[in-house]
Amino acid sequence: MITNLLAKLFGTSNQRELRKLYPIVNQINSFEPNIQSLSDEELANKTKYFKEQLSQGRTLDDILPEAYAVVREAAFRKLNQRHYDVQLIGGIVLHQGKISEMKTGEGKTLTATLPLYLNALTGKGTHLVTVNDYLARRDAEWMSLIFNYLGLSVGVIQNSLSDTERKRIYKSDIIYATNNELGFDYLRDNMKFRLEDYVQRELNYAIVDEVDSILIDEARTPLIISGASDESSQLYMQADKAILTLSTSDYEIDEKQRNVQLNEAGNDKIESYFHINNLYDLENLKLLHHVNQALRAHTLFKKDVQYVVRDNEVLIVDEFTGRILPGRRYSDGLHQAIEAKEHVKIERESQTLASITLQNYFRLYNKLAGMTGTASTEAEEFHRIYNLDVVSIPTNRPMIRLDQPDLIFLSKNGKYKAIVEDVKERHKKGQPVLIGTVAVETSELLSMILRSAGVPHDVLNAKNHAREAEIVAHAGEPGRVTIATNMAGRGTDIKLTEESKQAGGLYILGTERHESRRIDNQLRGRSGRQGDPGESRFYISLEDDLIRIFAGDKIKNNMERVGMTENETIESNYISKTIERSQEKVEKYNFEIRKNLLEYDDVHNQQRTVIYNIRRKVLENENNIFDLVKDMMSDMVQDIIDFNSPKQSINQEIIEKIVNDITGRTELDSKLFESFNYQNYRNLEDLHKDLLSALVKHYESKISSIKDEKHLYMIGQANKWLILEIIDQAWKQHMLNLDHLKEGISLRGWGQKNPLIEYKREAFAMFEDMMREIKAEIVQTAFHINVEHFNEEEIERRRQLELEELNLLGPDSPEANIAISAAPENKVGRNEDCPCGSGKKYKKCCLLK
């Protein structure tokens, strides 16, 4: 009550934020007469003028009003579109590093040109992040008319580009790309062996379009680059057959948590099927994993809902946009389990080579902003995870869409009958109708019912998304009926004809409530753009999954008790509030999933940052590689001292252990330390100094004995390649170890321990062990490297083949992973010396990697 009173007196926080921006809008408008009087050449030269201003110490905020006025004039001259004042407000919010919430049809694409231009003046590059390649290409081509006119370069990153093309495009002032392309380029860059092969520049400034779709919906799982493993497909088929012997009484499903597990009866049947005594014995853990995934595939994943089968392939459907997600695969063997269920070819499992969550990738940018039509419901998450505040921008024209209360039915059958009658009536009077569904199977069922009723219509879902642009282009025509499986992140407006407006505008008909209120709002937001007339209504059945799962059968039983029949309709505030509470529960649950993912990935992220920084340091200092090796020697000696003397005490026995460890690690002759007088040492610092001095002296004598500059260069290159190979292989194994650790860490909760704290503690210890092993192996290799067998061209060819394979990867998805085929077999013989120069046989060196 007090909050409402304060809001009336002083305005809401959003209103107060907007009041601060109106004076800046007035400044922009004050420049307009002068800017309009400029010739085309004078207007284009403003870019050079602004850059000079920045070089003289002025800030982007200082030049913002005039720069925005220049972009508005350029847009009018090249596109015949003039930014509205509300778009200027949106552009200021984006420049401030916040989320600009703008309704559908308010012109977010044009709004983004303002901060993109302004921030590109620094010369560090700006990124506009979209949800798919089509939108990236469309928006880049469209808006490039403005940017090119003002002398800035524009590029678009597409999936099919080579590294050479990507590197060229990343040098552009403004880049349009999908979140997945940007994230994977970052991961691939940090797997390369030359700094000049990196394609990305500094991550300076990004605007994320449909920010809720990218940073909320797609943030539950990481982007993963993976290589194929040798897992057999036989066990998947056996587990699938075993699950078919079960009945619904053999397992328990928790639809709220999307979880399923065998009960005692189910365990007995599985053990009997595989002729084993205990499914949970250690030797049966692999079988247990396959059985659990097969059970999930059969009970939680439905064809034409979570996935479709096309051309003998299982394809994931994005639950938020209804689109097919090409190239994406469920991880941890789940996709293979679904393939076994659907009797299609089972692809091999894969091992993670590199990964990052979208949360941690976008937090790498110096400044981040976003725009969408629906962000307010997730404002808390945006602030907590990304430190992004949401500002709701007023519409250019008043919103006159009529949002009708939900119509509630006893059964789905009654609901569908009423929907058909409603659609027939509106189609007859020439009003365009957009029917929103949450699953492919619902859209196809409705399509069949409407065909039977003689209502012509189009269907837009994961099975025919190729016609999306064509279907949306006609969806606003008189009497047009369109069925769409989710409209989130489609980035296209439905434009009405004058006749359609006269008939009442676009009518939005939701066939059921989505788990997220935001997705419902996105569907509604397709109607009423730019002051157009429109109407929306949701049809709810007490048999809908959302009500059934979260409210049970209680409401339906009560309605039947008071005599409600299938064909009756009610409008109930109680049921509407129940639905809203259910949606809030799901939203909070999904937020916890994302937060939990981020907390675990933060551990991974800290370690990934250390590894990537070390790799970059090696590449940046390849001409001083010997100094880096000496630093590794110092660290290795300290690690060995700390291990043998944890209490930092010193005596002859400890010193002997330390020296023996060093000679064992480096495979050097112990005579190197014969001159040491163990009894003279009183502290470990002096011991460290002398041990390091002996190692460095021996190493330098080996290097200085090489007079041939070409030979010396070869040794430096061999050191660089081997250091990176050692780091990469250790990191790959470490990620696998972390995956195994995470898989079983939840069981610690049974012992009254916090799984996250346990994970952090053990992951840190594992990382320290890995770093010790890396340093020791690098030092050992440095002393014994043999350039006679070092073949830089062969190493580079093998590495290039691997990276070319990785470039074929697409993005990850909920619980998803992507496998790649193995690189072509190397031509080096198994028993020949390895071309990397390690001095080992190929079969004992790089063949194992």
mmCIF file of C-alpha atoms in Angstrom, residues 111-428:
data_model
loop_
_atom_site.group_PDB
_atom_site.id
_atom_site.type_symbol
_atom_site.label_atom_id
_atom_site.label_comp_id
_atom_site.label_asym_id
_atom_site.label_seq_id
_atom_site.Cartn_x
_atom_site.Cartn_y
_atom_site.Cartn_z
ATOM 1 C CA THR A 111 16.523 1.863 -32.640
ATOM 2 C CA ALA A 112 19.700 -0.228 -32.367
ATOM 3 C CA THR A 113 21.406 1.774 -35.139
ATOM 4 C CA LEU A 114 21.816 4.719 -32.730
ATOM 5 C CA PRO A 115 24.001 3.073 -30.028
ATOM 6 C CA LEU A 116 25.717 0.810 -32.590
ATOM 7 C CA TYR A 117 26.940 3.850 -34.520
ATOM 8 C CA LEU A 118 27.914 5.779 -31.389
ATOM 9 C CA ASN A 119 29.905 2.955 -29.801
ATOM 10 C CA ALA A 120 31.534 1.974 -33.116
ATOM 11 C CA LEU A 121 33.186 5.425 -33.211
ATOM 12 C CA THR A 122 35.744 4.144 -30.672
ATOM 13 C CA GLY A 123 37.135 1.817 -33.343
ATOM 14 C CA LYS A 124 36.788 -1.226 -31.063
ATOM 15 C CA GLY A 125 33.799 -2.729 -32.858
ATOM 16 C CA THR A 126 30.192 -3.354 -31.839
ATOM 17 C CA HIS A 127 28.051 -6.498 -32.074
ATOM 18 C CA LEU A 128 24.302 -6.853 -32.677
ATOM 19 C CA VAL A 129 23.334 -10.331 -31.483
ATOM 20 C CA THR A 130 20.272 -12.013 -33.024
ATOM 21 C CA VAL A 131 18.518 -15.354 -32.547
ATOM 22 C CA ASN A 132 19.055 -16.783 -36.030
ATOM 23 C CA ASP A 133 21.126 -16.408 -39.207
ATOM 24 C CA TYR A 134 18.170 -15.126 -41.231
ATOM 25 C CA LEU A 135 17.581 -12.132 -38.936
ATOM 26 C CA ALA A 136 21.312 -11.379 -38.727
ATOM 27 C CA ARG A 137 21.588 -11.288 -42.514
ATOM 28 C CA ARG A 138 18.335 -9.372 -43.017
ATOM 29 C CA ASP A 139 19.095 -6.687 -40.415
ATOM 30 C CA ALA A 140 22.704 -6.276 -41.572
ATOM 31 C CA GLU A 141 21.668 -5.753 -45.196
ATOM 32 C CA TRP A 142 18.873 -3.406 -44.203
ATOM 33 C CA MET A 143 20.754 -1.211 -41.709
ATOM 34 C CA SER A 144 24.057 -1.194 -43.642
ATOM 35 C CA LEU A 145 22.547 1.512 -45.866
ATOM 36 C CA ILE A 146 22.757 3.872 -42.882
ATOM 37 C CA PHE A 147 26.163 2.782 -41.594
ATOM 38 C CA ASN A 148 27.883 2.659 -44.990
ATOM 39 C CA TYR A 149 26.491 6.095 -45.821
ATOM 40 C CA LEU A 150 28.169 7.397 -42.648
ATOM 41 C CA GLY A 151 31.470 5.681 -43.476
ATOM 42 C CA LEU A 152 31.296 2.661 -41.146
ATOM 43 C CA SER A 153 31.795 -0.936 -42.270
ATOM 44 C CA VAL A 154 29.191 -3.634 -41.571
ATOM 45 C CA GLY A 155 29.663 -7.395 -41.492
ATOM 46 C CA VAL A 156 27.499 -10.422 -40.804
ATOM 47 C CA ILE A 157 28.789 -13.702 -39.356
ATOM 48 C CA GLN A 158 27.103 -16.735 -40.906
ATOM 49 C CA ASN A 159 27.535 -20.407 -40.144
ATOM 50 C CA SER A 160 29.142 -21.293 -43.487
ATOM 51 C CA LEU A 161 32.063 -18.813 -43.308
ATOM 52 C CA SER A 162 35.712 -19.890 -43.266
ATOM 53 C CA ASP A 163 38.134 -18.627 -40.613
ATOM 54 C CA THR A 164 39.724 -16.254 -43.123
ATOM 55 C CA GLU A 165 36.338 -14.705 -43.918
ATOM 56 C CA ARG A 166 35.417 -14.526 -40.242
ATOM 57 C CA LYS A 167 38.620 -12.716 -39.351
ATOM 58 C CA ARG A 168 38.012 -10.152 -42.092
ATOM 59 C CA ILE A 169 34.421 -9.591 -40.987
ATOM 60 C CA TYR A 170 35.342 -9.246 -37.305
ATOM 61 C CA LYS A 171 37.429 -6.204 -38.280
ATOM 62 C CA SER A 172 34.208 -4.443 -39.320
ATOM 63 C CA ASP A 173 32.921 -1.549 -37.231
ATOM 64 C CA ILE A 174 29.527 -3.184 -36.744
ATOM 65 C CA ILE A 175 28.798 -6.920 -36.821
ATOM 66 C CA TYR A 176 25.482 -8.766 -36.910
ATOM 67 C CA ALA A 177 25.674 -12.371 -35.699
ATOM 68 C CA THR A 178 23.873 -15.030 -33.663
ATOM 69 C CA ASN A 179 24.821 -15.691 -30.058
ATOM 70 C CA ASN A 180 25.962 -19.184 -30.987
ATOM 71 C CA GLU A 181 28.311 -18.072 -33.774
ATOM 72 C CA LEU A 182 29.939 -15.534 -31.447
ATOM 73 C CA GLY A 183 30.264 -18.015 -28.590
ATOM 74 C CA PHE A 184 31.720 -20.774 -30.736
ATOM 75 C CA ASP A 185 34.201 -18.400 -32.388
ATOM 76 C CA TYR A 186 35.418 -17.499 -28.898
ATOM 77 C CA LEU A 187 35.877 -21.174 -27.988
ATOM 78 C CA ARG A 188 37.556 -22.049 -31.296
ATOM 79 C CA ASP A 189 39.919 -19.090 -31.013
ATOM 80 C CA ASN A 190 41.136 -20.409 -27.693
ATOM 81 C CA MET A 191 42.014 -23.739 -29.285
ATOM 82 C CA LYS A 192 44.316 -22.249 -31.950
ATOM 83 C CA PHE A 193 48.089 -22.384 -32.163
ATOM 84 C CA ARG A 194 48.754 -18.957 -33.661
ATOM 85 C CA LEU A 195 47.633 -15.563 -32.431
ATOM 86 C CA GLU A 196 47.157 -14.385 -36.005
ATOM 87 C CA ASP A 197 44.622 -17.196 -36.523
ATOM 88 C CA TYR A 198 42.254 -15.718 -33.908
ATOM 89 C CA VAL A 199 39.187 -14.280 -35.618
ATOM 90 C CA GLN A 200 37.649 -12.225 -32.810
ATOM 91 C CA ARG A 201 38.837 -8.871 -31.548
ATOM 92 C CA GLU A 202 38.279 -7.474 -28.067
ATOM 93 C CA LEU A 203 34.682 -8.018 -26.930
ATOM 94 C CA ASN A 204 33.781 -4.349 -26.626
ATOM 95 C CA TYR A 205 30.019 -3.684 -26.841
ATOM 96 C CA ALA A 206 27.052 -5.893 -27.680
ATOM 97 C CA ILE A 207 23.327 -5.349 -28.041
ATOM 98 C CA VAL A 208 21.389 -8.599 -27.649
ATOM 99 C CA ASP A 209 18.157 -8.587 -29.661
ATOM 100 C CA GLU A 210 15.358 -10.687 -28.149
ATOM 101 C CA VAL A 211 17.487 -10.571 -25.008
ATOM 102 C CA ASP A 212 15.042 -12.657 -22.984
ATOM 103 C CA SER A 213 15.146 -15.453 -25.551
ATOM 104 C CA ILE A 214 18.966 -15.523 -25.678
ATOM 105 C CA LEU A 215 20.016 -14.698 -22.112
ATOM 106 C CA ILE A 216 17.121 -16.428 -20.334
ATOM 107 C CA ASP A 217 15.617 -19.216 -22.457
ATOM 108 C CA GLU A 218 18.839 -20.421 -24.078
ATOM 109 C CA ALA A 219 21.017 -19.895 -21.000
ATOM 110 C CA ARG A 220 20.156 -23.165 -19.285
ATOM 111 C CA THR A 221 22.844 -25.109 -21.089
ATOM 112 C CA PRO A 222 26.339 -24.271 -22.303
ATOM 113 C CA LEU A 223 27.775 -24.011 -25.772
ATOM 114 C CA ILE A 224 29.877 -27.131 -26.203
ATOM 115 C CA ILE A 225 32.517 -28.146 -28.722
ATOM 116 C CA SER A 226 33.078 -31.866 -28.563
ATOM 117 C CA GLY A 227 34.884 -34.696 -30.270
ATOM 118 C CA ALA A 228 33.485 -38.133 -30.981
ATOM 119 C CA SER A 229 34.159 -40.949 -28.513
ATOM 120 C CA ASP A 230 34.134 -44.692 -29.116
ATOM 121 C CA GLU A 231 30.925 -45.475 -27.219
ATOM 122 C CA SER A 232 29.080 -48.435 -28.726
ATOM 123 C CA SER A 233 25.439 -48.073 -29.793
ATOM 124 C CA GLN A 234 24.555 -51.631 -28.726
ATOM 125 C CA LEU A 235 23.910 -50.730 -25.099
ATOM 126 C CA TYR A 236 21.431 -48.017 -26.122
ATOM 127 C CA MET A 237 19.398 -50.528 -28.116
ATOM 128 C CA GLN A 238 19.500 -53.085 -25.282
ATOM 129 C CA ALA A 239 18.389 -50.475 -22.739
ATOM 130 C CA ASP A 240 15.575 -49.370 -25.064
ATOM 131 C CA LYS A 241 14.282 -52.948 -25.378
ATOM 132 C CA ALA A 242 14.465 -53.353 -21.598
ATOM 133 C CA ILE A 243 12.335 -50.243 -21.033
ATOM 134 C CA LEU A 244 9.651 -51.614 -23.367
ATOM 135 C CA THR A 245 9.119 -54.490 -20.884
ATOM 136 C CA LEU A 246 8.047 -52.020 -18.173
ATOM 137 C CA SER A 247 4.550 -50.783 -17.384
ATOM 138 C CA THR A 248 3.573 -47.404 -15.892
ATOM 139 C CA SER A 249 3.517 -49.017 -12.433
ATOM 140 C CA ASP A 250 7.251 -49.721 -12.643
ATOM 141 C CA TYR A 251 8.409 -46.109 -12.427
ATOM 142 C CA GLU A 252 7.429 -42.777 -10.919
ATOM 143 C CA ILE A 253 7.235 -39.535 -12.935
ATOM 144 C CA ASP A 254 7.593 -36.052 -11.440
ATOM 145 C CA GLU A 255 6.313 -33.786 -14.219
ATOM 146 C CA LYS A 256 7.007 -30.605 -12.238
ATOM 147 C CA GLN A 257 10.706 -31.443 -11.971
ATOM 148 C CA ARG A 258 10.727 -33.284 -15.327
ATOM 149 C CA ASN A 259 12.197 -36.315 -13.646
ATOM 150 C CA VAL A 260 11.516 -40.052 -13.678
ATOM 151 C CA GLN A 261 12.934 -42.978 -11.722
ATOM 152 C CA LEU A 262 12.425 -46.693 -11.410
ATOM 153 C CA ASN A 263 10.662 -48.051 -8.342
ATOM 154 C CA GLU A 264 11.417 -51.425 -6.745
ATOM 155 C CA ALA A 265 9.247 -53.334 -9.203
ATOM 156 C CA GLY A 266 10.976 -51.623 -12.106
ATOM 157 C CA ASN A 267 14.423 -52.368 -10.694
ATOM 158 C CA ASP A 268 13.507 -56.048 -10.345
ATOM 159 C CA LYS A 269 12.333 -56.232 -13.970
ATOM 160 C CA ILE A 270 15.496 -54.549 -15.322
ATOM 161 C CA GLU A 271 17.762 -56.789 -13.218
ATOM 162 C CA SER A 272 15.880 -59.823 -14.443
ATOM 163 C CA TYR A 273 16.099 -58.655 -18.071
ATOM 164 C CA PHE A 274 19.893 -58.208 -17.907
ATOM 165 C CA HIS A 275 20.443 -61.234 -15.587
ATOM 166 C CA ILE A 276 22.214 -59.168 -12.901
ATOM 167 C CA ASN A 277 21.860 -59.177 -9.116
ATOM 168 C CA ASN A 278 22.031 -55.451 -8.385
ATOM 169 C CA LEU A 279 21.551 -52.669 -10.938
ATOM 170 C CA TYR A 280 23.301 -50.255 -8.583
ATOM 171 C CA ASP A 281 26.564 -52.230 -8.184
ATOM 172 C CA LEU A 282 29.667 -50.345 -9.272
ATOM 173 C CA GLU A 283 30.217 -52.608 -12.262
ATOM 174 C CA ASN A 284 26.683 -51.830 -13.475
ATOM 175 C CA LEU A 285 26.824 -48.014 -13.257
ATOM 176 C CA LYS A 286 27.234 -47.685 -17.026
ATOM 177 C CA LEU A 287 24.203 -49.887 -17.624
ATOM 178 C CA LEU A 288 22.229 -47.922 -15.018
ATOM 179 C CA HIS A 289 23.042 -44.690 -16.849
ATOM 180 C CA HIS A 290 21.801 -46.101 -20.187
ATOM 181 C CA VAL A 291 18.625 -47.481 -18.594
ATOM 182 C CA ASN A 292 17.849 -44.132 -16.947
ATOM 183 C CA GLN A 293 18.338 -42.256 -20.228
ATOM 184 C CA ALA A 294 16.168 -44.758 -22.103
ATOM 185 C CA LEU A 295 13.461 -44.330 -19.440
ATOM 186 C CA ARG A 296 13.632 -40.525 -19.811
ATOM 187 C CA ALA A 297 13.433 -40.840 -23.597
ATOM 188 C CA HIS A 298 10.232 -42.898 -23.378
ATOM 189 C CA THR A 299 8.445 -41.003 -20.602
ATOM 190 C CA LEU A 300 9.540 -37.343 -20.696
ATOM 191 C CA PHE A 301 10.351 -36.725 -24.364
ATOM 192 C CA LYS A 302 7.461 -36.837 -26.812
ATOM 193 C CA LYS A 303 7.665 -36.920 -30.574
ATOM 194 C CA ASP A 304 6.313 -33.711 -32.180
ATOM 195 C CA VAL A 305 6.647 -31.903 -28.856
ATOM 196 C CA GLN A 306 10.297 -31.890 -27.748
ATOM 197 C CA TYR A 307 11.563 -33.318 -31.043
ATOM 198 C CA VAL A 308 10.533 -34.373 -34.535
ATOM 199 C CA VAL A 309 11.838 -37.165 -36.758
ATOM 200 C CA ARG A 310 12.727 -36.145 -40.295
ATOM 201 C CA ASP A 311 14.775 -38.024 -42.916
ATOM 202 C CA ASN A 312 15.632 -40.735 -40.403
ATOM 203 C CA GLU A 313 17.058 -38.162 -37.969
ATOM 204 C CA VAL A 314 15.933 -36.922 -34.538
ATOM 205 C CA LEU A 315 15.746 -33.096 -34.568
ATOM 206 C CA ILE A 316 15.237 -31.009 -31.426
ATOM 207 C CA VAL A 317 12.410 -28.449 -31.324
ATOM 208 C CA ASP A 318 13.063 -25.206 -29.457
ATOM 209 C CA GLU A 319 10.358 -25.072 -26.788
ATOM 210 C CA PHE A 320 10.317 -21.262 -26.844
ATOM 211 C CA THR A 321 10.287 -20.511 -30.582
ATOM 212 C CA GLY A 322 8.909 -23.724 -32.039
ATOM 213 C CA ARG A 323 11.808 -23.869 -34.478
ATOM 214 C CA ILE A 324 13.937 -26.874 -35.375
ATOM 215 C CA LEU A 325 17.414 -26.591 -33.883
ATOM 216 C CA PRO A 326 19.674 -27.968 -36.637
ATOM 217 C CA GLY A 327 22.885 -29.643 -35.524
ATOM 218 C CA ARG A 328 21.888 -29.741 -31.881
ATOM 219 C CA ARG A 329 21.930 -32.919 -29.853
ATOM 220 C CA TYR A 330 20.855 -33.771 -26.319
ATOM 221 C CA SER A 331 23.908 -34.572 -24.227
ATOM 222 C CA ASP A 332 24.906 -37.358 -21.887
ATOM 223 C CA GLY A 333 23.541 -40.105 -24.142
ATOM 224 C CA LEU A 334 19.954 -38.826 -24.092
ATOM 225 C CA HIS A 335 19.889 -38.117 -27.828
ATOM 226 C CA GLN A 336 21.168 -41.631 -28.536
ATOM 227 C CA ALA A 337 18.452 -43.024 -26.281
ATOM 228 C CA ILE A 338 15.786 -41.152 -28.282
ATOM 229 C CA GLU A 339 17.366 -42.407 -31.524
ATOM 230 C CA ALA A 340 17.087 -45.967 -30.208
ATOM 231 C CA LYS A 341 13.461 -45.321 -29.230
ATOM 232 C CA GLU A 342 12.632 -44.016 -32.739
ATOM 233 C CA HIS A 343 14.653 -46.778 -34.494
ATOM 234 C CA VAL A 344 16.888 -44.388 -36.436
ATOM 235 C CA LYS A 345 20.675 -44.457 -36.794
ATOM 236 C CA ILE A 346 22.381 -44.012 -33.424
ATOM 237 C CA GLU A 347 25.244 -41.502 -33.567
ATOM 238 C CA ARG A 348 28.288 -41.841 -31.336
ATOM 239 C CA GLU A 349 28.584 -40.062 -28.005
ATOM 240 C CA SER A 350 31.100 -37.268 -27.658
ATOM 241 C CA GLN A 351 33.674 -35.801 -25.291
ATOM 242 C CA THR A 352 33.789 -32.121 -24.394
ATOM 243 C CA LEU A 353 36.765 -30.206 -25.841
ATOM 244 C CA ALA A 354 35.629 -26.693 -24.905
ATOM 245 C CA SER A 355 32.509 -25.169 -23.368
ATOM 246 C CA ILE A 356 31.087 -21.933 -21.996
ATOM 247 C CA THR A 357 27.647 -20.836 -20.835
ATOM 248 C CA LEU A 358 25.969 -17.915 -22.572
ATOM 249 C CA GLN A 359 25.914 -16.138 -19.203
ATOM 250 C CA ASN A 360 29.687 -16.238 -18.895
ATOM 251 C CA TYR A 361 30.316 -15.494 -22.565
ATOM 252 C CA PHE A 362 28.255 -12.299 -22.591
ATOM 253 C CA ARG A 363 29.753 -11.194 -19.288
ATOM 254 C CA LEU A 364 33.084 -11.011 -21.152
ATOM 255 C CA TYR A 365 31.912 -7.875 -22.994
ATOM 256 C CA ASN A 366 33.077 -4.500 -21.682
ATOM 257 C CA LYS A 367 29.496 -3.253 -22.054
ATOM 258 C CA LEU A 368 26.309 -5.236 -22.666
ATOM 259 C CA ALA A 369 22.774 -4.106 -23.540
ATOM 260 C CA GLY A 370 19.605 -5.788 -24.732
ATOM 261 C CA MET A 371 16.191 -5.190 -26.242
ATOM 262 C CA THR A 372 12.963 -7.141 -26.335
ATOM 263 C CA GLY A 373 9.221 -6.697 -26.031
ATOM 264 C CA THR A 374 9.021 -8.728 -22.817
ATOM 265 C CA ALA A 375 11.651 -8.346 -20.105
ATOM 266 C CA SER A 376 9.886 -6.993 -17.008
ATOM 267 C CA THR A 377 8.857 -10.420 -15.669
ATOM 268 C CA GLU A 378 12.539 -11.458 -15.681
ATOM 269 C CA ALA A 379 13.937 -8.119 -14.428
ATOM 270 C CA GLU A 380 15.294 -9.644 -11.210
ATOM 271 C CA GLU A 381 17.228 -12.324 -13.075
ATOM 272 C CA PHE A 382 18.674 -9.819 -15.560
ATOM 273 C CA HIS A 383 19.922 -7.692 -12.685
ATOM 274 C CA ARG A 384 21.318 -10.538 -10.568
ATOM 275 C CA ILE A 385 23.015 -12.497 -13.339
ATOM 276 C CA TYR A 386 24.059 -9.814 -15.834
ATOM 277 C CA ASN A 387 23.795 -6.580 -13.814
ATOM 278 C CA LEU A 388 21.350 -5.344 -16.468
ATOM 279 C CA ASP A 389 18.477 -3.067 -15.489
ATOM 280 C CA VAL A 390 15.227 -3.050 -17.485
ATOM 281 C CA VAL A 391 13.661 0.205 -18.690
ATOM 282 C CA SER A 392 10.185 -0.012 -20.252
ATOM 283 C CA ILE A 393 9.887 2.390 -23.191
ATOM 284 C CA PRO A 394 6.442 3.935 -23.872
ATOM 285 C CA THR A 395 4.814 3.135 -27.208
ATOM 286 C CA ASN A 396 4.872 5.682 -30.015
ATOM 287 C CA ARG A 397 1.098 5.492 -30.277
ATOM 288 C CA PRO A 398 -1.353 4.444 -27.520
ATOM 289 C CA MET A 399 -1.970 0.702 -27.224
ATOM 290 C CA ILE A 400 -5.650 0.025 -28.028
ATOM 291 C CA ARG A 401 -5.542 -3.788 -28.204
ATOM 292 C CA LEU A 402 -8.351 -5.381 -26.193
ATOM 293 C CA ASP A 403 -7.049 -8.201 -23.963
ATOM 294 C CA GLN A 404 -10.058 -10.353 -23.100
ATOM 295 C CA PRO A 405 -10.218 -12.508 -19.939
ATOM 296 C CA ASP A 406 -9.443 -16.214 -20.302
ATOM 297 C CA LEU A 407 -12.248 -18.572 -21.306
ATOM 298 C CA ILE A 408 -12.151 -21.727 -19.180
ATOM 299 C CA PHE A 409 -13.496 -25.151 -20.238
ATOM 300 C CA LEU A 410 -13.855 -28.448 -18.445
ATOM 301 C CA SER A 411 -12.092 -30.503 -21.119
ATOM 302 C CA LYS A 412 -9.810 -30.088 -24.116
ATOM 303 C CA ASN A 413 -12.521 -31.428 -26.376
ATOM 304 C CA GLY A 414 -14.927 -28.651 -25.365
ATOM 305 C CA LYS A 415 -12.166 -26.081 -25.723
ATOM 306 C CA TYR A 416 -11.301 -27.116 -29.294
ATOM 307 C CA LYS A 417 -14.966 -27.029 -30.345
ATOM 308 C CA ALA A 418 -15.273 -23.450 -29.049
ATOM 309 C CA ILE A 419 -12.033 -22.425 -30.734
ATOM 310 C CA VAL A 420 -13.255 -23.642 -34.116
ATOM 311 C CA GLU A 421 -16.546 -21.737 -33.767
ATOM 312 C CA ASP A 422 -14.704 -18.549 -32.756
ATOM 313 C CA VAL A 423 -12.255 -18.838 -35.673
ATOM 314 C CA LYS A 424 -15.031 -19.564 -38.208
ATOM 315 C CA GLU A 425 -16.947 -16.463 -37.127
ATOM 316 C CA ARG A 426 -13.929 -14.147 -37.303
ATOM 317 C CA HIS A 427 -12.748 -15.640 -40.615
ATOM 318 C CA LYS A 428 -16.223 -15.035 -42.022
#
